mmCIF file of C-alpha atoms and ligand atoms in Angstrom:
data_model
loop_
_atom_site.group_PDB
_atom_site.id
_atom_site.type_symbol
_atom_site.label_atom_id
_atom_site.label_comp_id
_atom_site.label_asym_id
_atom_site.label_seq_id
_atom_site.Cartn_x
_atom_site.Cartn_y
_atom_site.Cartn_z
ATOM 1 C CA MET T 536 -191.988 92.717 -92.623
ATOM 2 C CA LYS T 537 -188.655 91.832 -91.045
ATOM 3 C CA LEU T 538 -187.365 92.579 -87.566
ATOM 4 C CA PHE T 539 -185.062 95.589 -87.268
ATOM 5 C CA ASP T 540 -181.741 93.850 -86.900
ATOM 6 C CA VAL T 541 -180.143 95.467 -83.851
ATOM 7 C CA TYR T 542 -179.438 92.447 -81.669
ATOM 8 C CA PRO T 543 -176.795 89.818 -82.426
ATOM 9 C CA LEU T 544 -178.791 86.620 -81.899
ATOM 10 C CA LEU T 545 -177.665 83.328 -80.396
ATOM 11 C CA ASP T 546 -178.369 80.170 -82.318
ATOM 12 C CA VAL T 547 -180.828 78.838 -79.680
ATOM 13 C CA GLU T 548 -184.524 79.556 -79.426
ATOM 14 C CA PRO T 549 -185.891 78.787 -75.967
ATOM 15 C CA VAL T 550 -189.516 77.701 -76.221
ATOM 16 C CA GLU T 551 -190.182 76.309 -72.747
ATOM 17 C CA ALA T 552 -188.734 76.823 -69.304
ATOM 18 C CA ASP T 553 -188.989 75.630 -65.757
ATOM 19 C CA GLY T 554 -187.120 77.102 -62.782
ATOM 20 C CA CYS T 555 -183.491 77.549 -63.824
ATOM 21 C CA LEU T 556 -183.869 75.401 -66.936
ATOM 22 C CA VAL T 557 -184.883 76.354 -70.471
ATOM 23 C CA PHE T 558 -185.562 74.056 -73.422
ATOM 24 C CA ASP T 559 -185.219 74.660 -77.139
ATOM 25 C CA ARG T 560 -187.432 73.303 -79.944
ATOM 26 C CA GLN T 561 -185.556 70.025 -80.042
ATOM 27 C CA GLY T 562 -186.069 69.572 -76.300
ATOM 28 C CA THR T 563 -182.418 70.234 -75.470
ATOM 29 C CA ARG T 564 -182.061 71.291 -71.852
ATOM 30 C CA TYR T 565 -180.124 74.472 -71.002
ATOM 31 C CA LEU T 566 -179.094 75.790 -67.610
ATOM 32 C CA ASP T 567 -179.875 79.488 -67.282
ATOM 33 C CA PHE T 568 -177.083 81.374 -65.505
ATOM 34 C CA TYR T 569 -178.079 84.718 -66.986
ATOM 35 C CA GLY T 570 -181.863 85.084 -66.580
ATOM 36 C CA GLY T 571 -182.252 87.379 -69.603
ATOM 37 C CA HIS T 572 -180.106 90.184 -68.117
ATOM 38 C CA ALA T 573 -181.114 89.590 -64.457
ATOM 39 C CA VAL T 574 -184.798 89.587 -65.332
ATOM 40 C CA ILE T 575 -185.670 86.101 -64.118
ATOM 41 C CA SER T 576 -185.735 86.427 -60.349
ATOM 42 C CA ILE T 577 -188.064 83.693 -59.039
ATOM 43 C CA GLY T 578 -187.367 81.207 -61.839
ATOM 44 C CA HIS T 579 -189.058 80.549 -65.161
ATOM 45 C CA GLY T 580 -192.738 79.674 -65.221
ATOM 46 C CA HIS T 581 -193.245 79.637 -61.463
ATOM 47 C CA PRO T 582 -196.767 78.207 -60.861
ATOM 48 C CA HIS T 583 -197.798 80.947 -58.409
ATOM 49 C CA TYR T 584 -196.623 83.633 -60.832
ATOM 50 C CA VAL T 585 -198.438 82.023 -63.764
ATOM 51 C CA GLU T 586 -201.587 81.647 -61.693
ATOM 52 C CA ARG T 587 -201.610 85.274 -60.521
ATOM 53 C CA ILE T 588 -201.115 86.659 -64.037
ATOM 54 C CA THR T 589 -203.644 84.302 -65.610
ATOM 55 C CA ASP T 590 -206.129 85.084 -62.894
ATOM 56 C CA GLN T 591 -205.669 88.817 -63.418
ATOM 57 C CA LEU T 592 -206.013 88.451 -67.191
ATOM 58 C CA GLY T 593 -209.366 86.802 -66.735
ATOM 59 C CA LYS T 594 -210.617 89.631 -64.549
ATOM 60 C CA LEU T 595 -210.031 92.958 -66.240
ATOM 61 C CA ALA T 596 -208.475 94.275 -69.401
ATOM 62 C CA PHE T 597 -209.339 97.929 -68.882
ATOM 63 C CA TYR T 598 -206.587 100.054 -67.473
ATOM 64 C CA SER T 599 -206.326 103.774 -66.839
ATOM 65 C CA ASN T 600 -204.215 105.676 -64.382
ATOM 66 C CA SER T 601 -207.181 107.935 -63.626
ATOM 67 C CA VAL T 602 -209.095 105.287 -61.687
ATOM 68 C CA PRO T 603 -208.139 103.678 -58.368
ATOM 69 C CA ILE T 604 -206.435 100.291 -58.762
ATOM 70 C CA SER T 605 -206.269 98.386 -55.529
ATOM 71 C CA ILE T 606 -203.627 95.897 -56.673
ATOM 72 C CA GLN T 607 -201.195 98.865 -56.895
ATOM 73 C CA LYS T 608 -201.719 99.456 -53.179
ATOM 74 C CA ASP T 609 -201.224 95.753 -52.432
ATOM 75 C CA LEU T 610 -197.978 95.876 -54.366
ATOM 76 C CA ALA T 611 -196.766 99.020 -52.583
ATOM 77 C CA HIS T 612 -197.567 97.441 -49.221
ATOM 78 C CA LYS T 613 -195.691 94.203 -49.939
ATOM 79 C CA LEU T 614 -192.769 96.107 -51.455
ATOM 80 C CA GLY T 615 -192.525 98.251 -48.319
ATOM 81 C CA GLU T 616 -192.526 95.122 -46.151
ATOM 82 C CA LEU T 617 -189.877 93.213 -48.054
ATOM 83 C CA SER T 618 -187.558 96.125 -48.830
ATOM 84 C CA GLY T 619 -187.773 97.677 -45.372
ATOM 85 C CA TYR T 620 -188.780 101.032 -46.884
ATOM 86 C CA TYR T 621 -192.182 100.882 -45.165
ATOM 87 C CA ASN T 622 -193.146 104.543 -45.195
ATOM 88 C CA TRP T 623 -191.762 105.466 -48.636
ATOM 89 C CA ASN T 624 -193.885 106.015 -51.757
ATOM 90 C CA LEU T 625 -194.010 104.090 -55.013
ATOM 91 C CA PHE T 626 -194.344 105.377 -58.586
ATOM 92 C CA LEU T 627 -194.786 102.638 -61.176
ATOM 93 C CA VAL T 628 -193.384 102.644 -64.717
ATOM 94 C CA ASN T 629 -192.519 100.074 -67.395
ATOM 95 C CA SER T 630 -188.745 99.820 -67.627
ATOM 96 C CA GLY T 631 -185.439 100.632 -65.989
ATOM 97 C CA ALA T 632 -184.651 103.617 -68.191
ATOM 98 C CA GLU T 633 -188.060 105.085 -67.468
ATOM 99 C CA ALA T 634 -187.511 104.561 -63.737
ATOM 100 C CA ASN T 635 -184.218 106.463 -63.910
ATOM 101 C CA GLU T 636 -185.737 109.251 -66.028
ATOM 102 C CA ASN T 637 -188.426 109.767 -63.428
ATOM 103 C CA ALA T 638 -185.925 109.615 -60.581
ATOM 104 C CA MET T 639 -183.870 112.420 -62.156
ATOM 105 C CA LYS T 640 -186.968 114.468 -62.978
ATOM 106 C CA LEU T 641 -188.226 114.181 -59.438
ATOM 107 C CA ALA T 642 -184.819 115.216 -58.105
ATOM 108 C CA SER T 643 -184.897 118.234 -60.405
ATOM 109 C CA ALA T 644 -188.424 119.175 -59.363
ATOM 110 C CA TYR T 645 -187.230 118.968 -55.763
ATOM 111 C CA ASN T 646 -184.176 121.219 -55.859
ATOM 112 C CA GLY T 647 -184.631 123.059 -59.151
ATOM 113 C CA ARG T 648 -181.184 122.061 -60.450
ATOM 114 C CA LYS T 649 -180.055 120.321 -63.623
ATOM 115 C CA LYS T 650 -176.607 118.806 -63.115
ATOM 116 C CA VAL T 651 -176.323 115.038 -62.786
ATOM 117 C CA LEU T 652 -173.256 113.261 -61.399
ATOM 118 C CA THR T 653 -172.685 109.696 -62.592
ATOM 119 C CA PHE T 654 -169.767 107.279 -62.809
ATOM 120 C CA ASN T 655 -167.435 105.693 -65.336
ATOM 121 C CA LYS T 656 -168.833 102.436 -66.772
ATOM 122 C CA ALA T 657 -172.323 103.298 -65.485
ATOM 123 C CA PHE T 658 -175.384 102.068 -67.371
ATOM 124 C CA HIS T 659 -178.691 103.783 -66.679
ATOM 125 C CA GLY T 660 -180.757 103.261 -69.833
ATOM 126 C CA ARG T 661 -181.385 104.385 -73.385
ATOM 127 C CA THR T 662 -183.966 107.203 -73.340
ATOM 128 C CA SER T 663 -183.253 110.920 -73.725
ATOM 129 C CA LEU T 664 -185.227 112.956 -76.193
ATOM 130 C CA ALA T 665 -188.960 112.390 -75.751
ATOM 131 C CA VAL T 666 -189.485 115.253 -73.289
ATOM 132 C CA ALA T 667 -187.428 117.644 -75.384
ATOM 133 C CA ALA T 668 -189.681 116.905 -78.351
ATOM 134 C CA THR T 669 -192.878 117.394 -76.341
ATOM 135 C CA ASP T 670 -194.618 120.781 -76.309
ATOM 136 C CA ASN T 671 -196.161 120.703 -72.840
ATOM 137 C CA PRO T 672 -194.456 122.982 -70.299
ATOM 138 C CA SER T 673 -196.123 121.280 -67.341
ATOM 139 C CA ILE T 674 -193.961 118.167 -67.717
ATOM 140 C CA VAL T 675 -190.643 119.944 -68.288
ATOM 141 C CA PHE T 676 -188.198 120.211 -65.367
ATOM 142 C CA PRO T 677 -184.868 122.085 -65.166
ATOM 143 C CA VAL T 678 -183.053 118.795 -65.816
ATOM 144 C CA ASN T 679 -184.889 118.475 -69.148
ATOM 145 C CA GLU T 680 -183.505 121.791 -70.335
ATOM 146 C CA GLY T 681 -179.859 121.237 -71.132
ATOM 147 C CA ALA T 682 -178.911 118.822 -68.361
ATOM 148 C CA GLU T 683 -175.214 118.745 -67.650
ATOM 149 C CA ILE T 684 -173.782 115.312 -66.925
ATOM 150 C CA VAL T 685 -170.514 115.089 -65.005
ATOM 151 C CA ARG T 686 -168.804 111.743 -64.652
ATOM 152 C CA PHE T 687 -166.220 110.466 -62.189
ATOM 153 C CA ALA T 688 -164.395 107.229 -61.451
ATOM 154 C CA LEU T 689 -165.999 105.138 -58.727
ATOM 155 C CA GLU T 690 -164.154 105.794 -55.462
ATOM 156 C CA ASP T 691 -162.855 109.201 -56.576
ATOM 157 C CA PHE T 692 -163.530 110.671 -53.133
ATOM 158 C CA ASP T 693 -161.815 114.012 -53.753
ATOM 159 C CA GLY T 694 -163.167 114.565 -57.272
ATOM 160 C CA VAL T 695 -166.813 114.070 -56.311
ATOM 161 C CA GLU T 696 -166.365 116.121 -53.152
ATOM 162 C CA ALA T 697 -165.036 119.152 -55.043
ATOM 163 C CA GLU T 698 -167.810 118.836 -57.644
ATOM 164 C CA ILE T 699 -170.762 118.327 -55.276
ATOM 165 C CA LYS T 700 -169.557 121.077 -52.940
ATOM 166 C CA LYS T 701 -170.058 123.607 -55.730
ATOM 167 C CA GLY T 702 -173.671 123.373 -54.535
ATOM 168 C CA ASP T 703 -175.348 123.217 -57.941
ATOM 169 C CA MET T 704 -175.688 119.436 -58.321
ATOM 170 C CA CYS T 705 -179.220 118.166 -58.853
ATOM 171 C CA CYS T 706 -178.522 114.500 -58.155
ATOM 172 C CA VAL T 707 -175.926 111.785 -57.921
ATOM 173 C CA MET T 708 -176.958 108.548 -59.626
ATOM 174 C CA ILE T 709 -175.077 105.370 -58.810
ATOM 175 C CA GLU T 710 -175.745 101.664 -59.355
ATOM 176 C CA GLY T 711 -175.998 99.497 -56.222
ATOM 177 C CA MET T 712 -173.653 97.204 -58.133
ATOM 178 C CA GLN T 713 -172.528 98.086 -61.654
ATOM 179 C CA GLY T 714 -173.822 95.345 -63.945
ATOM 180 C CA VAL T 715 -173.245 96.167 -67.588
ATOM 181 C CA GLY T 716 -169.958 97.809 -66.499
ATOM 182 C CA GLY T 717 -168.630 94.397 -65.392
ATOM 183 C CA ILE T 718 -169.917 93.760 -61.825
ATOM 184 C CA ILE T 719 -168.239 96.482 -59.815
ATOM 185 C CA GLU T 720 -169.459 97.420 -56.365
ATOM 186 C CA PRO T 721 -169.072 100.834 -54.755
ATOM 187 C CA THR T 722 -167.544 100.540 -51.272
ATOM 188 C CA GLU T 723 -169.566 101.365 -48.188
ATOM 189 C CA ALA T 724 -167.121 104.204 -47.423
ATOM 190 C CA PHE T 725 -167.764 105.730 -50.851
ATOM 191 C CA LEU T 726 -171.554 105.486 -50.532
ATOM 192 C CA LYS T 727 -171.340 107.097 -47.085
ATOM 193 C CA HIS T 728 -169.176 109.865 -48.543
ATOM 194 C CA LEU T 729 -171.784 110.510 -51.243
ATOM 195 C CA ARG T 730 -174.574 110.464 -48.653
ATOM 196 C CA ARG T 731 -172.785 113.057 -46.496
ATOM 197 C CA LEU T 732 -172.020 115.333 -49.457
ATOM 198 C CA CYS T 733 -175.599 115.085 -50.733
ATOM 199 C CA ASP T 734 -176.938 115.941 -47.274
ATOM 200 C CA GLU T 735 -174.669 118.969 -46.984
ATOM 201 C CA THR T 736 -175.698 120.375 -50.370
ATOM 202 C CA ASP T 737 -179.346 119.273 -50.685
ATOM 203 C CA THR T 738 -178.356 117.043 -53.595
ATOM 204 C CA VAL T 739 -180.554 114.003 -54.257
ATOM 205 C CA LEU T 740 -178.913 110.579 -53.983
ATOM 206 C CA ILE T 741 -180.405 108.118 -56.487
ATOM 207 C CA LEU T 742 -179.569 104.430 -56.232
ATOM 208 C CA ASP T 743 -180.088 102.632 -59.515
ATOM 209 C CA GLU T 744 -181.084 99.127 -58.409
ATOM 210 C CA VAL T 745 -182.593 98.192 -61.772
ATOM 211 C CA GLN T 746 -180.223 95.243 -62.119
ATOM 212 C CA SER T 747 -178.923 94.783 -58.572
ATOM 213 C CA GLY T 748 -182.289 95.030 -56.780
ATOM 214 C CA PHE T 749 -185.027 92.552 -55.928
ATOM 215 C CA GLY T 750 -182.829 90.208 -53.937
ATOM 216 C CA ARG T 751 -180.182 89.783 -56.614
ATOM 217 C CA THR T 752 -177.160 90.388 -54.353
ATOM 218 C CA GLY T 753 -178.528 88.639 -51.259
ATOM 219 C CA ARG T 754 -180.199 91.732 -49.787
ATOM 220 C CA PHE T 755 -183.382 93.267 -51.147
ATOM 221 C CA PHE T 756 -181.292 96.104 -52.615
ATOM 222 C CA ALA T 757 -177.520 96.005 -53.109
ATOM 223 C CA HIS T 758 -177.017 99.279 -51.227
ATOM 224 C CA GLN T 759 -178.504 97.607 -48.144
ATOM 225 C CA HIS T 760 -175.218 95.763 -47.646
ATOM 226 C CA SER T 761 -173.844 99.142 -46.681
ATOM 227 C CA PHE T 762 -176.537 100.712 -44.498
ATOM 228 C CA VAL T 763 -176.653 103.888 -46.569
ATOM 229 C CA GLN T 764 -180.115 105.210 -47.313
ATOM 230 C CA PRO T 765 -180.640 106.960 -50.651
ATOM 231 C CA ASP T 766 -183.418 109.432 -51.482
ATOM 232 C CA ILE T 767 -184.796 107.623 -54.541
ATOM 233 C CA ILE T 768 -184.356 103.998 -55.639
ATOM 234 C CA SER T 769 -185.028 102.850 -59.199
ATOM 235 C CA MET T 770 -186.066 99.268 -59.977
ATOM 236 C CA ALA T 771 -187.118 97.090 -62.931
ATOM 237 C CA LYS T 772 -185.686 93.809 -64.354
ATOM 238 C CA GLY T 773 -186.215 91.188 -61.589
ATOM 239 C CA MET T 774 -189.299 93.046 -60.401
ATOM 240 C CA GLY T 775 -191.553 91.332 -62.947
ATOM 241 C CA ASN T 776 -189.688 88.047 -63.596
ATOM 242 C CA GLY T 777 -190.056 88.712 -67.327
ATOM 243 C CA PHE T 778 -193.132 90.929 -67.312
ATOM 244 C CA PRO T 779 -192.154 94.543 -68.138
ATOM 245 C CA VAL T 780 -192.514 96.605 -64.989
ATOM 246 C CA GLY T 781 -190.391 99.192 -63.215
ATOM 247 C CA GLY T 782 -190.718 101.775 -60.527
ATOM 248 C CA ILE T 783 -189.121 104.241 -58.184
ATOM 249 C CA LEU T 784 -189.232 104.182 -54.399
ATOM 250 C CA ILE T 785 -189.459 107.724 -53.132
ATOM 251 C CA HIS T 786 -188.424 109.084 -49.714
ATOM 252 C CA PRO T 787 -191.322 110.748 -47.856
ATOM 253 C CA LYS T 788 -189.560 114.150 -48.020
ATOM 254 C CA PHE T 789 -190.642 114.423 -51.681
ATOM 255 C CA GLU T 790 -194.090 115.898 -51.965
ATOM 256 C CA ALA T 791 -196.423 114.418 -54.566
ATOM 257 C CA LYS T 792 -198.583 116.724 -56.627
ATOM 258 C CA HIS T 793 -201.023 115.824 -59.376
ATOM 259 C CA GLY T 794 -199.395 115.770 -62.798
ATOM 260 C CA LEU T 795 -195.844 115.826 -61.416
ATOM 261 C CA LEU T 796 -194.990 112.450 -62.980
ATOM 262 C CA GLY T 797 -196.973 110.323 -65.399
ATOM 263 C CA THR T 798 -197.062 107.377 -67.791
ATOM 264 C CA THR T 799 -199.741 105.564 -69.776
ATOM 265 C CA PHE T 800 -199.052 101.954 -68.900
ATOM 266 C CA GLY T 801 -197.128 102.222 -65.628
ATOM 267 C CA GLY T 802 -198.958 100.398 -62.835
ATOM 268 C CA ASN T 803 -201.301 98.381 -65.057
ATOM 269 C CA HIS T 804 -203.032 95.409 -63.430
ATOM 270 C CA LEU T 805 -200.959 92.727 -65.106
ATOM 271 C CA ALA T 806 -197.648 94.364 -64.235
ATOM 272 C CA CYS T 807 -198.773 94.701 -60.622
ATOM 273 C CA ALA T 808 -199.948 91.087 -60.515
ATOM 274 C CA ALA T 809 -196.566 89.959 -61.851
ATOM 275 C CA ALA T 810 -194.585 92.091 -59.380
ATOM 276 C CA LEU T 811 -196.763 91.035 -56.468
ATOM 277 C CA ALA T 812 -196.367 87.359 -57.370
ATOM 278 C CA VAL T 813 -192.587 87.855 -57.490
ATOM 279 C CA LEU T 814 -192.567 89.333 -53.981
ATOM 280 C CA GLU T 815 -194.840 86.611 -52.621
ATOM 281 C CA VAL T 816 -192.648 83.854 -54.012
ATOM 282 C CA MET T 817 -189.493 85.603 -52.805
ATOM 283 C CA GLU T 818 -190.963 85.754 -49.323
ATOM 284 C CA ASN T 819 -192.473 82.248 -49.205
ATOM 285 C CA GLU T 820 -189.446 80.516 -50.653
ATOM 286 C CA LYS T 821 -186.869 82.704 -48.856
ATOM 287 C CA LEU T 822 -185.156 83.453 -52.139
ATOM 288 C CA ILE T 823 -183.024 86.326 -50.856
ATOM 289 C CA LYS T 824 -181.503 83.981 -48.318
ATOM 290 C CA ASN T 825 -181.011 81.419 -51.079
ATOM 291 C CA ALA T 826 -179.259 84.063 -53.204
ATOM 292 C CA ARG T 827 -176.845 84.710 -50.321
ATOM 293 C CA LYS T 828 -176.270 81.050 -49.529
ATOM 294 C CA VAL T 829 -175.917 79.675 -53.049
ATOM 295 C CA GLY T 830 -174.062 82.827 -54.126
ATOM 296 C CA ASN T 831 -171.456 82.286 -51.402
ATOM 297 C CA TYR T 832 -171.152 78.671 -52.453
ATOM 298 C CA LEU T 833 -170.696 79.670 -56.104
ATOM 299 C CA ILE T 834 -167.986 82.168 -55.150
ATOM 300 C CA SER T 835 -166.169 79.630 -52.992
ATOM 301 C CA GLU T 836 -166.236 77.049 -55.807
ATOM 302 C CA LEU T 837 -165.035 79.632 -58.349
ATOM 303 C CA LYS T 838 -162.030 80.350 -56.121
ATOM 304 C CA GLU T 839 -160.895 76.776 -56.772
ATOM 305 C CA VAL T 840 -160.829 77.277 -60.550
ATOM 306 C CA THR T 841 -157.183 78.020 -61.407
ATOM 307 C CA GLU T 842 -157.864 80.097 -64.520
ATOM 308 C CA VAL T 843 -160.156 82.528 -62.662
ATOM 309 C CA LYS T 844 -158.207 85.723 -61.947
ATOM 310 C CA GLU T 845 -160.756 87.612 -59.922
ATOM 311 C CA ILE T 846 -164.329 87.147 -58.704
ATOM 312 C CA ARG T 847 -166.437 90.239 -58.155
ATOM 313 C CA GLY T 848 -169.944 90.699 -56.839
ATOM 314 C CA LYS T 849 -172.260 89.358 -54.186
ATOM 315 C CA GLY T 850 -175.140 86.909 -53.967
ATOM 316 C CA LEU T 851 -176.176 85.883 -57.473
ATOM 317 C CA MET T 852 -174.666 88.897 -59.265
ATOM 318 C CA ILE T 853 -171.189 87.670 -60.040
ATOM 319 C CA GLY T 854 -168.417 88.697 -62.410
ATOM 320 C CA ILE T 855 -165.732 86.153 -63.312
ATOM 321 C CA GLU T 856 -162.580 87.866 -64.526
ATOM 322 C CA LEU T 857 -160.457 85.608 -66.698
ATOM 323 C CA GLY T 858 -157.792 88.062 -67.830
ATOM 324 C CA PHE T 859 -158.515 87.368 -71.524
ATOM 325 C CA PRO T 860 -161.602 87.848 -73.755
ATOM 326 C CA VAL T 861 -164.377 85.497 -72.645
ATOM 327 C CA ALA T 862 -166.445 85.362 -75.864
ATOM 328 C CA ASP T 863 -165.045 81.984 -76.890
ATOM 329 C CA ILE T 864 -165.503 80.462 -73.423
ATOM 330 C CA ARG T 865 -169.110 81.721 -73.271
ATOM 331 C CA SER T 866 -169.801 80.305 -76.682
ATOM 332 C CA LYS T 867 -168.456 76.867 -75.607
ATOM 333 C CA LEU T 868 -170.512 77.045 -72.411
ATOM 334 C CA LEU T 869 -173.640 77.657 -74.473
ATOM 335 C CA TYR T 870 -173.171 75.350 -77.450
ATOM 336 C CA ASP T 871 -171.125 72.505 -75.895
ATOM 337 C CA LYS T 872 -172.339 72.558 -72.288
ATOM 338 C CA HIS T 873 -175.768 74.142 -72.786
ATOM 339 C CA ILE T 874 -175.362 76.890 -70.213
ATOM 340 C CA PHE T 875 -176.397 80.529 -70.730
ATOM 341 C CA THR T 876 -174.033 83.156 -69.286
ATOM 342 C CA GLY T 877 -173.704 86.897 -69.849
ATOM 343 C CA SER T 878 -171.120 89.411 -70.993
ATOM 344 C CA SER T 879 -170.425 93.015 -69.992
ATOM 345 C CA SER T 880 -168.615 96.051 -71.340
ATOM 346 C CA ASN T 881 -165.474 94.451 -69.886
ATOM 347 C CA LYS T 882 -164.572 91.833 -72.520
ATOM 348 C CA ASN T 883 -162.680 89.726 -69.973
ATOM 349 C CA THR T 884 -165.594 89.219 -67.592
ATOM 350 C CA ILE T 885 -168.293 86.542 -67.617
ATOM 351 C CA ARG T 886 -171.424 87.948 -65.977
ATOM 352 C CA LEU T 887 -173.608 85.548 -63.994
ATOM 353 C CA LEU T 888 -177.182 86.481 -63.046
ATOM 354 C CA PRO T 889 -179.028 83.188 -62.499
ATOM 355 C CA PRO T 890 -182.562 82.943 -61.087
ATOM 356 C CA LEU T 891 -182.589 83.379 -57.309
ATOM 357 C CA ASN T 892 -183.874 79.828 -56.769
ATOM 358 C CA ILE T 893 -180.827 78.201 -58.319
ATOM 359 C CA THR T 894 -179.526 75.180 -56.395
ATOM 360 C CA LYS T 895 -176.061 74.068 -55.300
ATOM 361 C CA LYS T 896 -176.413 71.103 -57.643
ATOM 362 C CA GLU T 897 -176.904 73.465 -60.580
ATOM 363 C CA VAL T 898 -173.871 75.452 -59.413
ATOM 364 C CA ASP T 899 -171.839 72.231 -59.392
ATOM 365 C CA GLU T 900 -172.935 71.556 -62.971
ATOM 366 C CA PHE T 901 -171.830 75.057 -63.997
ATOM 367 C CA ILE T 902 -168.445 74.793 -62.234
ATOM 368 C CA GLN T 903 -167.707 71.416 -63.819
ATOM 369 C CA ALA T 904 -168.617 72.768 -67.259
ATOM 370 C CA LEU T 905 -166.515 75.913 -66.747
ATOM 371 C CA LYS T 906 -163.483 73.829 -65.744
ATOM 372 C CA GLU T 907 -163.881 71.656 -68.825
ATOM 373 C CA VAL T 908 -164.213 74.530 -71.321
ATOM 374 C CA LEU T 909 -161.244 76.321 -69.744
ATOM 375 C CA GLN T 910 -158.957 73.330 -70.305
HETATM 376 N N1 PLP K 1204 -180.129 100.677 -65.085
HETATM 377 C C1 PLP K 1204 -179.351 99.588 -65.032
HETATM 378 C C2 PLP K 1204 -178.405 99.422 -63.894
HETATM 379 C C3 PLP K 1204 -179.415 98.614 -66.031
HETATM 380 O O1 PLP K 1204 -178.623 97.544 -65.978
HETATM 381 C C4 PLP K 1204 -180.341 98.803 -67.093
HETATM 382 C C5 PLP K 1204 -180.420 97.802 -68.183
HETATM 383 O O2 PLP K 1204 -179.564 96.982 -68.366
HETATM 384 C C6 PLP K 1204 -181.133 99.947 -67.101
HETATM 385 C C7 PLP K 1204 -181.024 100.856 -66.086
HETATM 386 C C8 PLP K 1204 -182.141 100.173 -68.204
HETATM 387 O O3 PLP K 1204 -183.190 99.307 -68.038
HETATM 388 P P1 PLP K 1204 -184.234 99.021 -69.261
HETATM 389 O O4 PLP K 1204 -183.465 98.277 -70.300
HETATM 390 O O5 PLP K 1204 -185.330 98.240 -68.626
HETATM 391 O O6 PLP K 1204 -184.682 100.344 -69.736
#
């Protein structure tokens, strides 16, 4: 059997890793400035993370969401502490798309509507049809029956106002910082505008923090730079540092009822152990602060690179706009300088999402390499 060939593959196979470094079969050292699409939050192979997962593996293989699992409660508690959303609720899933699906379903169960407002260049996941193909009325919400998606430009204050004021919008879904779209941040004024409109019309505000959450931008969630509180927050990627886990944080105004949401694997012991280890390391090693500090340093150093046209983002979620397609530069960074970087739907932007424990020294190495490949 062969693998279904849907991913263009790089000519490097990482086989070992440590912190912000990965090594291929020949032992060549690579600097990881991409973290597998923002997945590596606390660094590769962190000893505490490895220990927690290994320990959990040795304990219990059985998992069912119809028995109490105390590590889920431990995770919820720690997540409340670190995110500041102490009295919210947590529903665990396996991926970012699944988190967003459940966020929209919950919104629809709440207000009975089925229109979803999103934004140009948004990326929220790849699922759509499983519910439609399922014959089980108890899991079908209005949003599953012919959802209408309306899309606006970020910062289109008047457009979204006219649309939301119609009063039939189920939810507004917006990324804390657009990632795949090319690192674009909604302004605080725009988020406040959305918050006010949602409040006036009983529309649910969903913040997709799948990529921008878990300390990535130098706050626990990107929207926390702006002091706007959403109703539901979706998370995944950095949550498990490579282990597949996702979830939604749910405002207490949403009432839980048995059978409302569900998943087979969501909340399994190993996923919880991974997510808990991530939070513990983030707390003990002050990684959110490091993301802010080293991120600011990276931005200030990038400002000195003549060819860089624009720098977008915050913390360790950074877009470097070069004004011309970056594919060739990225390829030189990887094969000549041994540095992983990322791309986006904007061909002219290099996307940086390094582990949150990256050091200034590693930033210096990246900047030097970038200058050399740009010459
Ligand atoms: N939301 C955002 C903002 C993302 O960047 C992604 C993936 O890139 C997703 C959702 C989907 O996550 P997953 O690939 O885990 O389903």
